[in-house]
Amino acid sequence: MSLQEIEVQVEKIDNIFVMRIEGAISSFTYKKFIEEIRKCNRKGGLIIDMEEVTAISSMGISALKEISDMSYKSGNKIVFLNLSMNVKQSLQMVGLSKVFNVAPNEELAMKMASKPSR
């Protein structure tokens, strides 16, 4: 998969959406990434599994920041799961690693996503 491709799979478990992302979050793919998240976040809590994210660009980081704002405004939690080393390092470099809800496993992610954010 190239930097121009991203695959998004969504399943609903109870009232929580679980989104699995595969590929790169880049200037080519961030709009699709945000739009998919926007659709799910309107309807409830969201877990974003990023285990298969191969790279994240500065536009991808901007997209994550926008997602954080979206979560706050909607009142629905967004929880990240399985951050790859690339994504962790990118977030740390720009000082955003503490901004996001990150769960160490799917069970905890479900609990975190089901709690209201306010």
Short mmCIF file of C-alpha atoms in Angstrom, two decimals:
data_model
loop_
_atom_site.label_atom_id
_atom_site.label_comp_id
_atom_site.label_asym_id
_atom_site.label_seq_id
_atom_site.Cartn_x
_atom_site.Cartn_y
_atom_site.Cartn_z
CA MET A 1 0.00 0.00 0.00
CA SER A 2 1.36 3.42 -0.95
CA LEU A 3 1.15 6.81 0.77
CA GLN A 4 -1.82 7.53 -1.48
CA GLU A 5 -3.96 4.67 -0.16
CA ILE A 6 -5.94 4.10 2.99
CA GLU A 7 -8.45 1.40 3.81
CA VAL A 8 -11.09 1.91 6.48
CA GLN A 9 -13.24 -0.87 7.93
CA VAL A 10 -15.96 -0.13 10.46
CA GLU A 11 -17.97 -2.45 12.68
CA LYS A 12 -20.44 -1.59 15.41
CA ILE A 13 -20.22 -3.32 18.79
CA ASP A 14 -23.10 -2.32 21.07
CA ASN A 15 -23.18 1.48 20.68
CA ILE A 16 -19.46 1.82 19.93
CA PHE A 17 -17.98 1.97 16.44
CA VAL A 18 -14.64 0.21 15.92
CA MET A 19 -12.70 1.53 12.94
CA ARG A 20 -9.66 -0.30 11.63
CA ILE A 21 -7.30 1.81 9.53
CA GLU A 22 -4.78 0.34 7.10
CA GLY A 23 -2.27 2.37 5.13
CA ALA A 24 -0.90 5.88 5.45
CA ILE A 25 -2.59 8.97 6.84
CA SER A 26 -1.14 11.51 4.45
CA SER A 27 -2.05 14.57 2.40
CA PHE A 28 -3.61 12.13 -0.10
CA THR A 29 -5.78 10.24 2.39
CA TYR A 30 -6.54 12.49 5.36
CA LYS A 31 -9.85 13.80 3.93
CA LYS A 32 -11.24 10.27 3.57
CA PHE A 33 -9.92 9.43 7.06
CA ILE A 34 -11.64 12.45 8.66
CA GLU A 35 -14.90 11.93 6.77
CA GLU A 36 -15.15 8.29 7.91
CA ILE A 37 -14.51 9.35 11.49
CA ARG A 38 -17.03 12.19 11.28
CA LYS A 39 -19.76 9.74 10.15
CA CYS A 40 -19.17 7.42 13.08
CA ASN A 41 -18.51 10.04 15.76
CA ARG A 42 -21.90 11.67 15.17
CA LYS A 43 -23.57 8.41 16.21
CA GLY A 44 -21.59 7.47 19.33
CA GLY A 45 -18.24 6.50 20.78
CA LEU A 46 -15.46 5.46 18.43
CA ILE A 47 -12.37 3.28 18.73
CA ILE A 48 -9.76 3.81 16.03
CA ASP A 49 -7.45 0.81 15.67
CA MET A 50 -4.26 2.07 14.06
CA GLU A 51 -2.18 -1.09 14.19
CA GLU A 52 -1.90 -1.21 10.38
CA VAL A 53 -1.10 2.48 9.88
CA THR A 54 2.19 2.46 8.02
CA ALA A 55 2.96 6.20 8.09
CA ILE A 56 1.55 9.52 9.19
CA SER A 57 2.44 12.85 7.61
CA SER A 58 2.07 16.38 8.94
CA MET A 59 -1.41 16.45 7.33
CA GLY A 60 -2.17 13.22 9.18
CA ILE A 61 -1.15 14.86 12.45
CA SER A 62 -3.42 17.82 11.62
CA ALA A 63 -6.22 15.34 10.95
CA LEU A 64 -5.70 13.78 14.39
CA LYS A 65 -5.90 17.23 15.98
CA GLU A 66 -9.14 17.91 14.11
CA ILE A 67 -10.48 14.56 15.34
CA SER A 68 -9.70 15.54 18.92
CA ASP A 69 -11.66 18.78 18.48
CA MET A 70 -14.52 16.88 16.82
CA SER A 71 -14.73 14.49 19.76
CA TYR A 72 -14.88 17.34 22.24
CA LYS A 73 -17.62 19.16 20.30
CA SER A 74 -19.76 16.04 19.77
CA GLY A 75 -19.43 14.85 23.36
CA ASN A 76 -18.64 11.35 22.01
CA LYS A 77 -15.33 9.81 22.98
CA ILE A 78 -12.73 8.83 20.42
CA VAL A 79 -10.17 6.31 21.67
CA PHE A 80 -7.06 5.24 19.79
CA LEU A 81 -5.90 1.65 19.95
CA ASN A 82 -2.72 -0.12 18.79
CA LEU A 83 -0.74 2.96 17.82
CA SER A 84 2.22 1.94 15.70
CA MET A 85 5.68 3.09 16.72
CA ASN A 86 5.66 5.57 13.77
CA VAL A 87 2.44 7.18 14.99
CA LYS A 88 3.59 7.27 18.64
CA GLN A 89 6.86 8.93 17.68
CA SER A 90 5.11 11.45 15.43
CA LEU A 91 2.70 12.42 18.21
CA GLN A 92 5.54 12.75 20.70
CA MET A 93 7.58 14.93 18.32
CA VAL A 94 4.76 17.46 17.97
CA GLY A 95 3.78 17.33 21.64
CA LEU A 96 0.37 15.73 21.13
CA SER A 97 0.90 12.36 22.77
CA LYS A 98 -1.03 13.42 25.91
CA VAL A 99 -3.94 15.02 24.00
CA PHE A 100 -5.54 11.78 22.84
CA ASN A 101 -7.29 8.94 24.62
CA VAL A 102 -5.09 5.90 23.97
CA ALA A 103 -6.03 2.46 25.27
CA PRO A 104 -3.56 -0.39 25.81
CA ASN A 105 -6.12 -3.05 24.79
CA GLU A 106 -9.55 -3.43 23.18
CA GLU A 107 -11.37 -4.18 26.43
CA LEU A 108 -10.22 -0.92 28.04
CA ALA A 109 -10.85 0.95 24.78
CA MET A 110 -14.50 -0.20 24.88
CA LYS A 111 -14.87 1.04 28.45
CA MET A 112 -13.23 4.39 27.64
CA ALA A 113 -15.29 4.94 24.48
CA SER A 114 -18.59 4.24 26.20
CA LYS A 115 -18.12 6.95 28.84
CA PRO A 116 -19.43 10.41 27.99
CA SER A 117 -16.60 12.91 27.50
CA ARG A 118 -18.20 15.66 29.59
#
